[in-house]
CSV table of C-alpha atoms in Angstrom, one decimal:
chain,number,residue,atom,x,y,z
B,1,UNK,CA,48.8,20.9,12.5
B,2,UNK,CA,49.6,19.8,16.1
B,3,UNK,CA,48.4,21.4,18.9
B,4,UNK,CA,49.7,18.7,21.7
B,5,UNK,CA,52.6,16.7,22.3
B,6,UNK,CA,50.5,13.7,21.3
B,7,UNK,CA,48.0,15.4,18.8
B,8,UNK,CA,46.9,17.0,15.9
B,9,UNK,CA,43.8,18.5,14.4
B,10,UNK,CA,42.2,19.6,10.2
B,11,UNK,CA,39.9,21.5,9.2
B,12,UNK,CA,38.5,22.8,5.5
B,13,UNK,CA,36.0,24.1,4.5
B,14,UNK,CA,34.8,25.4,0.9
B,15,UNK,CA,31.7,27.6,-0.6
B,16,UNK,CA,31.1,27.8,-4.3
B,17,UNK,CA,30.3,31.3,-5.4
B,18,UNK,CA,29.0,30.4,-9.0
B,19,UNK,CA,25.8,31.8,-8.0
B,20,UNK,CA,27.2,35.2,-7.2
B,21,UNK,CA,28.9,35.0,-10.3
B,22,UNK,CA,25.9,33.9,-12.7
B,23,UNK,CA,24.2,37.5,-10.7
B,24,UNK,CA,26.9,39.4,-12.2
B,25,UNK,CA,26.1,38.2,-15.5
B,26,UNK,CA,22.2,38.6,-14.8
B,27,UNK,CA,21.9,35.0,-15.8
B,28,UNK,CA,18.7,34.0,-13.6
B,29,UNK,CA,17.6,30.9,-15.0
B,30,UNK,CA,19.5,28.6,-12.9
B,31,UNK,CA,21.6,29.5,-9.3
B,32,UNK,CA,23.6,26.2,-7.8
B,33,UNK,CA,24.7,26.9,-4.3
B,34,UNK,CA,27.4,24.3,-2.7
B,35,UNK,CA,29.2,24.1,0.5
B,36,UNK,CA,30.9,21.5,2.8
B,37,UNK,CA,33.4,21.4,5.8
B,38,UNK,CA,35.6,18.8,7.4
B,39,UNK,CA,37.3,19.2,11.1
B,40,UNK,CA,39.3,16.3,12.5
B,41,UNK,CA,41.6,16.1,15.8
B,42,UNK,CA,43.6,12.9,16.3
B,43,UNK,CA,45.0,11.7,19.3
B,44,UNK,CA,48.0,9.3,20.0
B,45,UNK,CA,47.0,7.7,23.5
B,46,UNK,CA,48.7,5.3,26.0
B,47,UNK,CA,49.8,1.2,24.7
B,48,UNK,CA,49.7,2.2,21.1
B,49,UNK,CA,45.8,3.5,21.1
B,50,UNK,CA,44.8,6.0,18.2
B,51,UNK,CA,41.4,8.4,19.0
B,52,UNK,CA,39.9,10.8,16.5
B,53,UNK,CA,36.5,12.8,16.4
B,54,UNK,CA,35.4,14.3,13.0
B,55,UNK,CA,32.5,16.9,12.2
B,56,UNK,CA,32.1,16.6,8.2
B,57,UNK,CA,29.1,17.5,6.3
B,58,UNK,CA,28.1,19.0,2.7
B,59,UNK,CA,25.1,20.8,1.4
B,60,UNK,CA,24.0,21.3,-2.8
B,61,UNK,CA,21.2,23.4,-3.7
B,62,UNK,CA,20.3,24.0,-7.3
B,63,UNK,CA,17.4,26.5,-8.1
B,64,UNK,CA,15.8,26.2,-11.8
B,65,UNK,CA,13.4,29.7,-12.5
B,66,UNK,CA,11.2,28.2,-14.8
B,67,UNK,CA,7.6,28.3,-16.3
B,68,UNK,CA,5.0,26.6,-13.4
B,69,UNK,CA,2.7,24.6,-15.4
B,70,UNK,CA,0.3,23.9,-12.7
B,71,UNK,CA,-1.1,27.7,-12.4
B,72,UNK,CA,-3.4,28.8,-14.4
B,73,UNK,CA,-0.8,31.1,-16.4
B,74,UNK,CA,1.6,28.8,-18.0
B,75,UNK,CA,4.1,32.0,-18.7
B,76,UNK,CA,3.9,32.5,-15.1
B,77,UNK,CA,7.8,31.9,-14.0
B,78,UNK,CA,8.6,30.4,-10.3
B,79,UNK,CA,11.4,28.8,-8.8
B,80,UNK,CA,12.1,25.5,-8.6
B,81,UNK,CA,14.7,24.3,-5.6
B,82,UNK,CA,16.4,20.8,-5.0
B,83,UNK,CA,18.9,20.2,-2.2
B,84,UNK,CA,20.4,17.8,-0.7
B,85,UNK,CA,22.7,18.2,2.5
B,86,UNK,CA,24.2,15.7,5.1
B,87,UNK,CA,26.3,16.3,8.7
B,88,UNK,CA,27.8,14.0,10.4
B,89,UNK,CA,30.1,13.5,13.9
B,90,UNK,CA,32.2,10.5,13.3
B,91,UNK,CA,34.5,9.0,16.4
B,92,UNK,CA,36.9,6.6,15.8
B,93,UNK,CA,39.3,4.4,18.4
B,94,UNK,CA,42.3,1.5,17.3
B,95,UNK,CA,44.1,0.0,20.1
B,96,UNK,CA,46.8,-3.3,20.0
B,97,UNK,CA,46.1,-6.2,22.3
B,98,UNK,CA,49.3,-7.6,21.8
B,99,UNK,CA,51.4,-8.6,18.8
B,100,UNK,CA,48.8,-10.6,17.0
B,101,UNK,CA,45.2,-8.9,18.0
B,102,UNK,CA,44.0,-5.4,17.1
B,103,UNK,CA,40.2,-3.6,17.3
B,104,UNK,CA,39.2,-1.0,15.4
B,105,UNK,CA,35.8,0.8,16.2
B,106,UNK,CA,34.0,3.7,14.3
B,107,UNK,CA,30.8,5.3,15.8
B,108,UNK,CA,28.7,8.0,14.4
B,109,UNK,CA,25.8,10.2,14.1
B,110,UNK,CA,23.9,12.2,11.6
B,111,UNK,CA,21.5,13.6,9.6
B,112,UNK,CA,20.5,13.5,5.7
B,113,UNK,CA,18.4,16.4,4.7
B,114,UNK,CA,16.6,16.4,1.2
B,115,UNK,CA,13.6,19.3,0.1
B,116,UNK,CA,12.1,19.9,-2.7
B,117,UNK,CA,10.1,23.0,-3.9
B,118,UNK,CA,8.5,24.0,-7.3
B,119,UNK,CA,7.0,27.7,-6.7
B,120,UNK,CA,4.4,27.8,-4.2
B,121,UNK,CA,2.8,24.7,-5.2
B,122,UNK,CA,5.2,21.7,-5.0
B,123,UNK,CA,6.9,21.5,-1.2
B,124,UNK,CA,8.7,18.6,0.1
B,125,UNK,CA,11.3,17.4,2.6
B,126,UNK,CA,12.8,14.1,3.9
B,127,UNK,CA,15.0,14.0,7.0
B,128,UNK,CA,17.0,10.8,8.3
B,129,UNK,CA,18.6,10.6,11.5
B,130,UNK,CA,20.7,7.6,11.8
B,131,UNK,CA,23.3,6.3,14.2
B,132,UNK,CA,25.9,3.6,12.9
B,133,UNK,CA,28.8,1.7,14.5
B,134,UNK,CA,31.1,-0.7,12.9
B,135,UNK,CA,34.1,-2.7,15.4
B,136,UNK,CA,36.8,-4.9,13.8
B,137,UNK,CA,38.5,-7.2,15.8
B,138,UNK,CA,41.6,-8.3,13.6
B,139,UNK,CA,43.8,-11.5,14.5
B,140,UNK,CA,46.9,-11.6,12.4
B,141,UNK,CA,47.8,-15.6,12.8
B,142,UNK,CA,51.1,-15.4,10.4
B,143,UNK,CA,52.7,-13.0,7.9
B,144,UNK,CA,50.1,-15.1,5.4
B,145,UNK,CA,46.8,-15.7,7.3
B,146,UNK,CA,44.8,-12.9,9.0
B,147,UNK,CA,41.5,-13.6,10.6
B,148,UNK,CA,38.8,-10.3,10.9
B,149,UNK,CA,35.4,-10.9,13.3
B,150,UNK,CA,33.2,-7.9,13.1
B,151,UNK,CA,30.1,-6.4,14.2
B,152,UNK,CA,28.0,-3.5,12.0
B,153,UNK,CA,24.9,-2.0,12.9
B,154,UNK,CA,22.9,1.1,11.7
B,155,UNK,CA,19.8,2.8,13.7
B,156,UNK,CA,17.5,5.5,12.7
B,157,UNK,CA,14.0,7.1,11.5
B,158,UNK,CA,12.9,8.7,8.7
B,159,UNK,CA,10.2,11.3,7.9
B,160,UNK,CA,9.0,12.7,5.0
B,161,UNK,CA,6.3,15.0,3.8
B,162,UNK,CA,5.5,17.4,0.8
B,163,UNK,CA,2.2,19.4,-0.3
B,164,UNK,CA,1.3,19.7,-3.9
B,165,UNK,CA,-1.9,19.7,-6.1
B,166,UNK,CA,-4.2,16.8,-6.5
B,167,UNK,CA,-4.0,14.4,-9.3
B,168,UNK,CA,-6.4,11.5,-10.0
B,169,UNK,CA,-3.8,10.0,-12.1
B,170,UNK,CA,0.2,10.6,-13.3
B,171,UNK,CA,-1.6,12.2,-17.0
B,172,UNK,CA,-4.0,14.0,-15.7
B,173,UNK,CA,-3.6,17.6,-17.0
B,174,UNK,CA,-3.9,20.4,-14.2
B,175,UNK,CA,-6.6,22.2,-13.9
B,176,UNK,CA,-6.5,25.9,-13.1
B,177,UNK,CA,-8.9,25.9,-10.5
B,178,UNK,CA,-8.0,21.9,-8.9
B,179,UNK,CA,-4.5,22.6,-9.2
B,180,UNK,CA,-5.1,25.4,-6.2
B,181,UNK,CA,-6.4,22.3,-3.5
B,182,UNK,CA,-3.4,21.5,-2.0
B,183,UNK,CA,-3.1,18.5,-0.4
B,184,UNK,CA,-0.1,17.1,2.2
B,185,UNK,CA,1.5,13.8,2.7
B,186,UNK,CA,3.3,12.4,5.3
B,187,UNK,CA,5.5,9.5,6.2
B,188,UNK,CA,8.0,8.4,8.6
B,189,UNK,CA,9.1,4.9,10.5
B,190,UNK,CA,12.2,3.3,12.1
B,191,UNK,CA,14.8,1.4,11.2
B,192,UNK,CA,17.5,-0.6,12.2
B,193,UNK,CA,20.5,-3.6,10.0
B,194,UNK,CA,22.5,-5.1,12.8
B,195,UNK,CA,25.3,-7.2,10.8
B,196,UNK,CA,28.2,-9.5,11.8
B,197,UNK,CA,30.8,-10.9,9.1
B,198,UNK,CA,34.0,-12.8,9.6
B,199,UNK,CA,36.9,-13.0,6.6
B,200,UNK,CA,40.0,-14.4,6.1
B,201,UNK,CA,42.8,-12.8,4.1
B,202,UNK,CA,45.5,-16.0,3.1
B,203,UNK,CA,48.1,-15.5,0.9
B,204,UNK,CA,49.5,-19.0,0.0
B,205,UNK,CA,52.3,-17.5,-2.5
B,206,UNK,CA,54.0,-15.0,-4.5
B,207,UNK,CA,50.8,-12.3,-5.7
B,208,UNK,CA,48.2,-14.4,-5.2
B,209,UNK,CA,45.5,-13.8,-1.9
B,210,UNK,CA,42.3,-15.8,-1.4
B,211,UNK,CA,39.6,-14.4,1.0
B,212,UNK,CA,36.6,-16.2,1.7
B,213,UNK,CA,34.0,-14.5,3.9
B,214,UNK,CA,30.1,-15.0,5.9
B,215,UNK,CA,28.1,-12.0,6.5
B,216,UNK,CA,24.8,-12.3,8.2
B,217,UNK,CA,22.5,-9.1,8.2
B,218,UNK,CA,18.8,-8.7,9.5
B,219,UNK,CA,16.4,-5.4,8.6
B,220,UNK,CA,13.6,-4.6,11.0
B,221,UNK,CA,11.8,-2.6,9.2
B,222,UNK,CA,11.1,-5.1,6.5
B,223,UNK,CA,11.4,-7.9,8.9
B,224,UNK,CA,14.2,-9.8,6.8
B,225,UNK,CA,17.3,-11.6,7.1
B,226,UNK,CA,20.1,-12.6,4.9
B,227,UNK,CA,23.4,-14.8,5.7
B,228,UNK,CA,25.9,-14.5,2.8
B,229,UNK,CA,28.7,-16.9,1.8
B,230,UNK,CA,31.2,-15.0,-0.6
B,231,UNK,CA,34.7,-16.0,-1.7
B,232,UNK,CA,37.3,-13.6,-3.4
B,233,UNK,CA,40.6,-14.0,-5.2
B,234,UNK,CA,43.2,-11.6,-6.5
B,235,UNK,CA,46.3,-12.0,-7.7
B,236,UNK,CA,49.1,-9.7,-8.6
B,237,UNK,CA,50.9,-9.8,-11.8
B,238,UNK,CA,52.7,-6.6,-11.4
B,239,UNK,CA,52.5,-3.5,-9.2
B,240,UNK,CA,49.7,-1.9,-11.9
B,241,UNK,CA,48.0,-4.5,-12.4
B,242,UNK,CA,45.3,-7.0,-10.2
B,243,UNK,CA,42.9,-9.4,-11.4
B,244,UNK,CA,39.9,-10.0,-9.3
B,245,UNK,CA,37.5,-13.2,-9.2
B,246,UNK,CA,34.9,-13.6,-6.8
B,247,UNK,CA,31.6,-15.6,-6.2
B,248,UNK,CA,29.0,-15.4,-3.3
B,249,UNK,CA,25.9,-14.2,-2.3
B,250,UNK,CA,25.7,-9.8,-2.0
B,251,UNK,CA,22.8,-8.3,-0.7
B,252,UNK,CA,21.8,-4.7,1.0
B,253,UNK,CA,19.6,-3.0,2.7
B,254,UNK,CA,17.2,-0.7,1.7
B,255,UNK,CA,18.7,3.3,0.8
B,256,UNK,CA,16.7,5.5,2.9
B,257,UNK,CA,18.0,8.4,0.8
């Protein structure tokens, strides 16, 4: 709701209690656990300029209690956990230069959490801290041309490590006594995708709009580059329904997650 003349704030957040309720039922096979929260405040500043800040994140944990075939005693019954979480502060600024020119920047930072555990020998966990920003500069020409030059760019490291037993190979069968030798592994290293693209969104008549488009993008962590020609048409034959045709080069950078 608002809280100022010229601003307003949200916020949610939601647990899931099926765990609690599985307790009740002294069902202890499996216990999911899930949680996330949102809080944004908005402000409406001086010469048309829109702020916001948002704090958002999630977190879903799923426990399996299951036989631990790498112990000696197969029977022997130990949990096995999986999460995955995120959390993110998010600020965002639009401002009009004029009639015809507009920006729109979004900045963040965050963290992406992932673990792993099977009893007391399996125990991993990744962690990615990453900063991204992403600033629109949008030309409006006429009521059929608009012209968008933009800048993208992600930073960031990840680690990871986990412990379990020793395997000579992926079919090797555990021994009792082996399986106890714990080792650790650990990796970790920077990254960084700095982008730029420009479009063009035309619309030469009645439903039909033509956008052709360059993106450029470089990855430092695998030293690579890419520059990406694309074109795109749609056209509108009625209000539920859009046919699509496009053509072009799409490439990505590597998911951390």
């Amino acid at each position: 709701g608002p809280n100022t003349e010229h601003g307003s704030f949200l916020g949610t957040a939601r647990r899931s209690h099926v765990d609690a309720v599985l307790k009740l039922a002294y069902v202890k096979v499996i216990s999911p656990k899930y949680f996330y929260y949102y809080l944004r405040h908005d402000w409406e500043l001086a010469r048309g300029a829109h702020a916001a800040i948002y704090a958002y994140g999630a977190s879903d944990e799923l426990t399996l209690n299951i036989p631990n075939g790498f112990t000696a005693n197969p029977e022997e019954v130990e949990g096995t956990t999986t999460g995955l979480a995120f959390h993110r502060v998010q600020g965002l600024y639009e401002r009009p230069f004029g009639e015809k020119l507009a920006n729109r920047t979004v900045a963040s930072v965050g963290v992406d959490l992932r673990t792993l555990k099977f009893g007391s020998t399996v125990d991993g966990d990744g962690k990615i801290f990453i900063t991204q920003l992403r600033s629109d500069f949008i030309y409006t020409a006429s009521e059929r041309l608009e012209l968008t030059l933009g800048v993208d760019a992600a930073i960031g490291r990840f680690d990871y490590a986990i412990t379990s037993p020793s395997f000579s190979s992926i079919t090797q069968i555990p021994d009792p006594i082996v399986s106890r030798q714990l080792q650790r592994d650990i990796d970790g290293g920077n990254f960084g995708t700095p982008g730029a693209y420009l479009f063009a969104t035309w619309q030469p008549a009645g439903g039909l709009r033509i956008v052709p488009s360059l993106r450029v993008d470089y990855e430092y962590y695998l030293e690579d580059g890419r520059v990406d020609p694309r074109l795109a048409s749609f056209y509108e034959f009625a209000p539920w329904l859009t046919v699509k045709a496009a053509a072009g080069f799409y490439s990505a950078t590597p998911d951390f997650n």
